[in-house]
Amino acid sequence: ENFLEKKTELYFRTDFPYLEEEDISSIIIPERSWERKNWKNQKQIYFKKKLILNADDFYEFLGYLLSEGYVYMGKRKKSIGITQNEGDVLEKMISCVKRLGLKYYIDKSGQKGKVIAIHSVQLAEFLKDFKKIGIPYEIKPKSKRQIKILIDAFYLGDGDNSGRKRIFSGVYQKLTDDIQEFVLKLGYSSNLCKIGNMFTVTMKKDKVHKFSTIKNPIGGWSDAWMDS
């Protein structure tokens, strides 16, 4: 019998313990060298030394980037952009970029708000696949305090805050898996739904969560599950 052919309701407790680890003090972005021809058509070696970033500021930055940002990987230009409308949230994002010591400028040419444009080849290389493959384990925040920094920034950037709920939708399952893992580790209720090719994480402030699988109104099935 197909599990999705009936409406199913389950209840989960979310206040389960997990082995919380200590704060991470810094994130190291590896050094990088590359070869490129200069304007005289001569080969030239470029080198960037490693970056050592404050972990709290990096997790805040990563939250903004994963929700509202992109990484551009062109042949001659590699950059990072975070889009946001003018206001308090944009100012918080700029303040975070400044604390990290990253060079940036504000691009006002777009139609969808302003873009914080950051030109850093090594940082772009480091972050380019995070949305698709998820956050690598070795740099994931391990303490609740640092997880909260990332999640708060993530939902501040693009989440839908509706009363006791926070909602985020995206096309990459690995990223939504990571977000749900963080939400559960913070002790909140969460479900992860798939409708078409979109994944949606719902974060609630309840300790016991009702979990349903139902036929969605626009056709097809919406399946939800809990990670433990």
mmCIF file of C-alpha atoms in Angstrom:
data_model
loop_
_atom_site.group_PDB
_atom_site.id
_atom_site.type_symbol
_atom_site.label_atom_id
_atom_site.label_comp_id
_atom_site.label_asym_id
_atom_site.label_seq_id
_atom_site.Cartn_x
_atom_site.Cartn_y
_atom_site.Cartn_z
ATOM 1 C CA GLU A 1 0.000 0.000 0.000
ATOM 2 C CA ASN A 2 1.348 3.412 -0.950
ATOM 3 C CA PHE A 3 2.040 5.481 2.181
ATOM 4 C CA LEU A 4 1.065 8.652 0.337
ATOM 5 C CA GLU A 5 -2.403 7.387 -0.644
ATOM 6 C CA LYS A 6 -3.808 8.260 2.777
ATOM 7 C CA LYS A 7 -3.576 11.254 5.048
ATOM 8 C CA THR A 8 -1.218 10.294 7.847
ATOM 9 C CA GLU A 9 -0.668 12.130 11.110
ATOM 10 C CA LEU A 10 2.195 11.482 13.494
ATOM 11 C CA TYR A 11 3.422 13.343 16.574
ATOM 12 C CA PHE A 12 7.065 14.028 17.406
ATOM 13 C CA ARG A 13 8.778 15.456 20.457
ATOM 14 C CA THR A 14 11.488 17.943 19.516
ATOM 15 C CA ASP A 15 13.127 18.542 22.905
ATOM 16 C CA PHE A 16 15.476 15.573 22.476
ATOM 17 C CA PRO A 17 19.104 15.875 23.670
ATOM 18 C CA TYR A 18 22.061 15.793 21.308
ATOM 19 C CA LEU A 19 25.794 15.955 21.881
ATOM 20 C CA GLU A 20 26.445 19.671 21.667
ATOM 21 C CA GLU A 21 30.027 20.634 20.885
ATOM 22 C CA GLU A 22 31.967 23.790 21.702
ATOM 23 C CA ASP A 23 32.033 26.999 19.697
ATOM 24 C CA ILE A 24 34.324 27.198 16.683
ATOM 25 C CA SER A 25 36.606 30.229 17.027
ATOM 26 C CA SER A 26 37.612 30.789 13.402
ATOM 27 C CA ILE A 27 37.038 29.595 9.860
ATOM 28 C CA ILE A 28 40.083 29.224 7.618
ATOM 29 C CA ILE A 29 39.701 29.863 3.897
ATOM 30 C CA PRO A 30 42.613 28.072 2.170
ATOM 31 C CA GLU A 31 45.280 29.957 0.229
ATOM 32 C CA ARG A 32 44.922 29.878 -3.520
ATOM 33 C CA SER A 33 47.130 30.419 -6.560
ATOM 34 C CA TRP A 34 46.203 30.496 -10.227
ATOM 35 C CA GLU A 35 47.698 31.301 -13.597
ATOM 36 C CA ARG A 36 46.290 33.842 -16.020
ATOM 37 C CA LYS A 37 47.535 35.809 -19.019
ATOM 38 C CA ASN A 38 47.999 39.530 -18.499
ATOM 39 C CA TRP A 39 47.255 42.347 -20.934
ATOM 40 C CA LYS A 40 50.564 41.583 -22.737
ATOM 41 C CA ASN A 41 49.415 37.978 -23.259
ATOM 42 C CA GLN A 42 52.087 36.791 -20.843
ATOM 43 C CA LYS A 43 51.400 34.094 -18.272
ATOM 44 C CA GLN A 44 51.291 35.440 -14.752
ATOM 45 C CA ILE A 45 50.958 33.669 -11.391
ATOM 46 C CA TYR A 46 48.520 35.113 -8.859
ATOM 47 C CA PHE A 47 48.509 34.166 -5.182
ATOM 48 C CA LYS A 48 46.145 34.846 -2.283
ATOM 49 C CA LYS A 49 47.160 33.897 1.253
ATOM 50 C CA LYS A 50 44.707 32.094 3.498
ATOM 51 C CA LEU A 51 41.937 34.029 5.208
ATOM 52 C CA ILE A 52 41.220 33.562 8.903
ATOM 53 C CA LEU A 53 37.653 34.716 9.620
ATOM 54 C CA ASN A 54 35.882 35.126 12.939
ATOM 55 C CA ALA A 55 33.462 32.182 13.104
ATOM 56 C CA ASP A 56 30.504 34.125 14.557
ATOM 57 C CA ASP A 57 30.719 36.706 11.772
ATOM 58 C CA PHE A 58 31.237 33.994 9.146
ATOM 59 C CA TYR A 59 28.104 32.095 10.237
ATOM 60 C CA GLU A 60 26.054 35.284 10.111
ATOM 61 C CA PHE A 61 27.450 36.012 6.645
ATOM 62 C CA LEU A 62 26.761 32.427 5.538
ATOM 63 C CA GLY A 63 23.143 32.709 6.668
ATOM 64 C CA TYR A 64 22.667 35.814 4.532
ATOM 65 C CA LEU A 65 24.463 34.253 1.564
ATOM 66 C CA LEU A 66 22.513 30.974 1.583
ATOM 67 C CA SER A 67 19.161 32.753 1.738
ATOM 68 C CA GLU A 68 19.705 35.883 -0.359
ATOM 69 C CA GLY A 69 23.023 35.465 -2.124
ATOM 70 C CA TYR A 70 24.827 33.911 -5.053
ATOM 71 C CA VAL A 71 28.353 33.024 -6.116
ATOM 72 C CA TYR A 72 29.378 33.954 -9.660
ATOM 73 C CA MET A 73 32.148 31.848 -11.209
ATOM 74 C CA GLY A 74 33.153 33.397 -14.540
ATOM 75 C CA LYS A 75 36.373 32.727 -16.451
ATOM 76 C CA ARG A 76 37.982 36.026 -15.468
ATOM 77 C CA LYS A 77 35.731 37.194 -12.662
ATOM 78 C CA LYS A 78 34.632 35.400 -9.523
ATOM 79 C CA SER A 79 32.430 37.223 -7.068
ATOM 80 C CA ILE A 80 29.821 36.931 -4.326
ATOM 81 C CA GLY A 81 26.598 38.913 -4.175
ATOM 82 C CA ILE A 82 23.912 39.344 -1.518
ATOM 83 C CA THR A 83 20.677 41.040 -2.589
ATOM 84 C CA GLN A 84 18.455 42.990 -0.220
ATOM 85 C CA ASN A 85 16.101 45.960 -0.235
ATOM 86 C CA GLU A 86 17.257 49.153 1.398
ATOM 87 C CA GLY A 87 16.624 49.222 5.139
ATOM 88 C CA ASP A 88 17.779 47.807 8.473
ATOM 89 C CA VAL A 89 18.443 44.286 7.157
ATOM 90 C CA LEU A 90 20.731 45.616 4.407
ATOM 91 C CA GLU A 91 22.643 47.659 6.995
ATOM 92 C CA LYS A 92 23.087 44.555 9.197
ATOM 93 C CA MET A 93 24.447 42.643 6.194
ATOM 94 C CA ILE A 94 26.913 45.420 5.323
ATOM 95 C CA SER A 95 28.063 45.596 8.953
ATOM 96 C CA CYS A 96 28.743 41.842 8.919
ATOM 97 C CA VAL A 97 30.786 42.080 5.692
ATOM 98 C CA LYS A 98 32.825 44.933 7.188
ATOM 99 C CA ARG A 99 33.587 42.943 10.356
ATOM 100 C CA LEU A 100 34.921 40.110 8.180
ATOM 101 C CA GLY A 101 37.281 42.571 6.511
ATOM 102 C CA LEU A 102 35.998 41.814 3.015
ATOM 103 C CA LYS A 103 36.251 44.380 0.228
ATOM 104 C CA TYR A 104 32.851 45.217 -1.231
ATOM 105 C CA TYR A 105 30.778 47.796 -3.033
ATOM 106 C CA ILE A 106 27.043 48.383 -3.331
ATOM 107 C CA ASP A 107 25.618 47.713 -6.795
ATOM 108 C CA LYS A 108 22.438 49.741 -7.269
ATOM 109 C CA SER A 109 21.870 48.796 -10.924
ATOM 110 C CA GLY A 110 19.594 45.781 -10.335
ATOM 111 C CA GLN A 111 15.819 45.748 -10.371
ATOM 112 C CA LYS A 112 15.471 43.682 -7.182
ATOM 113 C CA GLY A 113 17.010 45.841 -4.478
ATOM 114 C CA LYS A 114 20.673 46.531 -3.870
ATOM 115 C CA VAL A 115 23.514 44.025 -4.169
ATOM 116 C CA ILE A 116 26.437 43.793 -1.778
ATOM 117 C CA ALA A 117 29.120 42.780 -4.297
ATOM 118 C CA ILE A 118 32.235 41.095 -2.900
ATOM 119 C CA HIS A 119 35.205 40.276 -5.130
ATOM 120 C CA SER A 120 37.215 37.503 -3.493
ATOM 121 C CA VAL A 121 38.430 34.669 -5.688
ATOM 122 C CA GLN A 122 39.365 32.332 -2.841
ATOM 123 C CA LEU A 123 36.168 32.940 -0.861
ATOM 124 C CA ALA A 124 34.061 32.436 -3.998
ATOM 125 C CA GLU A 125 35.869 29.156 -4.706
ATOM 126 C CA PHE A 126 35.314 28.063 -1.106
ATOM 127 C CA LEU A 127 31.577 28.837 -1.068
ATOM 128 C CA LYS A 128 30.541 28.094 -4.660
ATOM 129 C CA ASP A 129 28.831 24.716 -4.054
ATOM 130 C CA PHE A 130 27.365 25.175 -0.562
ATOM 131 C CA LYS A 131 23.800 25.618 -1.817
ATOM 132 C CA LYS A 132 23.974 22.431 -3.882
ATOM 133 C CA ILE A 133 25.997 20.102 -1.660
ATOM 134 C CA GLY A 134 25.181 21.547 1.756
ATOM 135 C CA ILE A 135 27.555 22.925 4.369
ATOM 136 C CA PRO A 136 30.652 20.709 4.800
ATOM 137 C CA TYR A 137 30.670 18.983 8.179
ATOM 138 C CA GLU A 138 34.061 20.339 9.221
ATOM 139 C CA ILE A 139 32.820 23.937 9.176
ATOM 140 C CA LYS A 140 29.226 23.387 10.311
ATOM 141 C CA PRO A 141 28.380 25.215 13.546
ATOM 142 C CA LYS A 142 28.334 22.671 16.382
ATOM 143 C CA SER A 143 27.078 24.725 19.340
ATOM 144 C CA LYS A 144 23.499 25.944 19.733
ATOM 145 C CA ARG A 145 24.716 29.529 20.071
ATOM 146 C CA GLN A 146 26.485 29.513 16.692
ATOM 147 C CA ILE A 147 23.706 27.512 15.021
ATOM 148 C CA LYS A 148 21.304 30.242 16.153
ATOM 149 C CA ILE A 149 23.531 32.936 14.626
ATOM 150 C CA LEU A 150 23.336 31.205 11.235
ATOM 151 C CA ILE A 151 19.602 30.422 11.422
ATOM 152 C CA ASP A 152 18.637 33.934 12.560
ATOM 153 C CA ALA A 153 20.604 35.466 9.671
ATOM 154 C CA PHE A 154 19.206 32.901 7.233
ATOM 155 C CA TYR A 155 15.594 33.696 8.048
ATOM 156 C CA LEU A 156 16.277 37.426 8.348
ATOM 157 C CA GLY A 157 17.525 37.321 4.765
ATOM 158 C CA ASP A 158 14.745 35.434 3.051
ATOM 159 C CA GLY A 159 12.542 33.520 5.449
ATOM 160 C CA ASP A 160 8.805 34.019 5.718
ATOM 161 C CA ASN A 161 8.075 34.845 9.353
ATOM 162 C CA SER A 162 4.397 34.150 10.093
ATOM 163 C CA GLY A 163 3.676 34.432 13.818
ATOM 164 C CA ARG A 164 5.014 31.282 15.467
ATOM 165 C CA LYS A 165 6.316 29.913 12.148
ATOM 166 C CA ARG A 166 9.356 30.527 10.002
ATOM 167 C CA ILE A 167 9.232 29.193 6.450
ATOM 168 C CA PHE A 168 11.951 28.820 3.819
ATOM 169 C CA SER A 169 11.704 27.339 0.310
ATOM 170 C CA GLY A 170 14.509 26.335 -2.037
ATOM 171 C CA VAL A 171 15.373 23.986 -4.895
ATOM 172 C CA TYR A 172 18.346 22.248 -3.240
ATOM 173 C CA GLN A 173 17.527 19.374 -0.894
ATOM 174 C CA LYS A 174 20.983 19.275 0.731
ATOM 175 C CA LEU A 175 20.599 22.891 1.848
ATOM 176 C CA THR A 176 17.093 22.385 3.236
ATOM 177 C CA ASP A 177 18.308 19.212 4.986
ATOM 178 C CA ASP A 178 20.990 21.283 6.726
ATOM 179 C CA ILE A 179 18.526 24.013 7.702
ATOM 180 C CA GLN A 180 16.136 21.456 9.196
ATOM 181 C CA GLU A 181 18.988 19.799 11.108
ATOM 182 C CA PHE A 182 19.881 23.166 12.651
ATOM 183 C CA VAL A 183 16.259 23.953 13.496
ATOM 184 C CA LEU A 184 15.829 20.620 15.294
ATOM 185 C CA LYS A 185 19.096 21.050 17.206
ATOM 186 C CA LEU A 186 17.806 24.393 18.473
ATOM 187 C CA GLY A 187 14.846 22.486 19.961
ATOM 188 C CA TYR A 188 12.161 23.734 17.574
ATOM 189 C CA SER A 189 9.571 21.720 15.711
ATOM 190 C CA SER A 190 10.199 21.365 11.991
ATOM 191 C CA ASN A 191 8.986 19.628 8.885
ATOM 192 C CA LEU A 192 10.469 19.418 5.411
ATOM 193 C CA CYS A 193 8.033 19.267 2.491
ATOM 194 C CA LYS A 194 8.563 18.683 -1.197
ATOM 195 C CA ILE A 195 6.119 20.083 -3.753
ATOM 196 C CA GLY A 196 7.228 19.620 -7.334
ATOM 197 C CA ASN A 197 10.946 20.421 -7.345
ATOM 198 C CA MET A 198 10.768 22.817 -4.381
ATOM 199 C CA PHE A 199 11.686 21.936 -0.801
ATOM 200 C CA THR A 200 10.156 23.883 2.095
ATOM 201 C CA VAL A 201 11.361 23.918 5.702
ATOM 202 C CA THR A 202 8.856 25.062 8.328
ATOM 203 C CA MET A 203 10.158 25.993 11.758
ATOM 204 C CA LYS A 204 7.717 26.174 14.682
ATOM 205 C CA LYS A 205 8.196 27.025 18.332
ATOM 206 C CA ASP A 206 6.253 23.989 19.517
ATOM 207 C CA LYS A 207 7.776 21.114 21.504
ATOM 208 C CA VAL A 208 5.335 18.565 20.060
ATOM 209 C CA HIS A 209 4.698 18.676 16.350
ATOM 210 C CA LYS A 210 1.840 17.164 14.368
ATOM 211 C CA PHE A 211 3.184 15.788 11.120
ATOM 212 C CA SER A 212 0.917 15.098 8.140
ATOM 213 C CA THR A 213 1.238 13.799 4.621
ATOM 214 C CA ILE A 214 -1.620 14.981 2.392
ATOM 215 C CA LYS A 215 -2.440 15.454 -1.247
ATOM 216 C CA ASN A 216 -1.582 19.024 -2.135
ATOM 217 C CA PRO A 217 -4.307 21.221 -3.705
ATOM 218 C CA ILE A 218 -2.433 21.981 -6.933
ATOM 219 C CA GLY A 219 -2.042 18.328 -7.915
ATOM 220 C CA GLY A 220 0.558 15.708 -7.084
ATOM 221 C CA TRP A 221 1.701 14.667 -3.658
ATOM 222 C CA SER A 222 3.454 16.613 -0.950
ATOM 223 C CA ASP A 223 5.567 14.408 1.292
ATOM 224 C CA ALA A 224 6.892 15.621 4.599
ATOM 225 C CA TRP A 225 9.344 13.939 6.949
ATOM 226 C CA MET A 226 11.326 14.559 10.096
ATOM 227 C CA ASP A 227 15.079 14.149 10.471
ATOM 228 C CA SER A 228 16.280 12.744 13.773
#
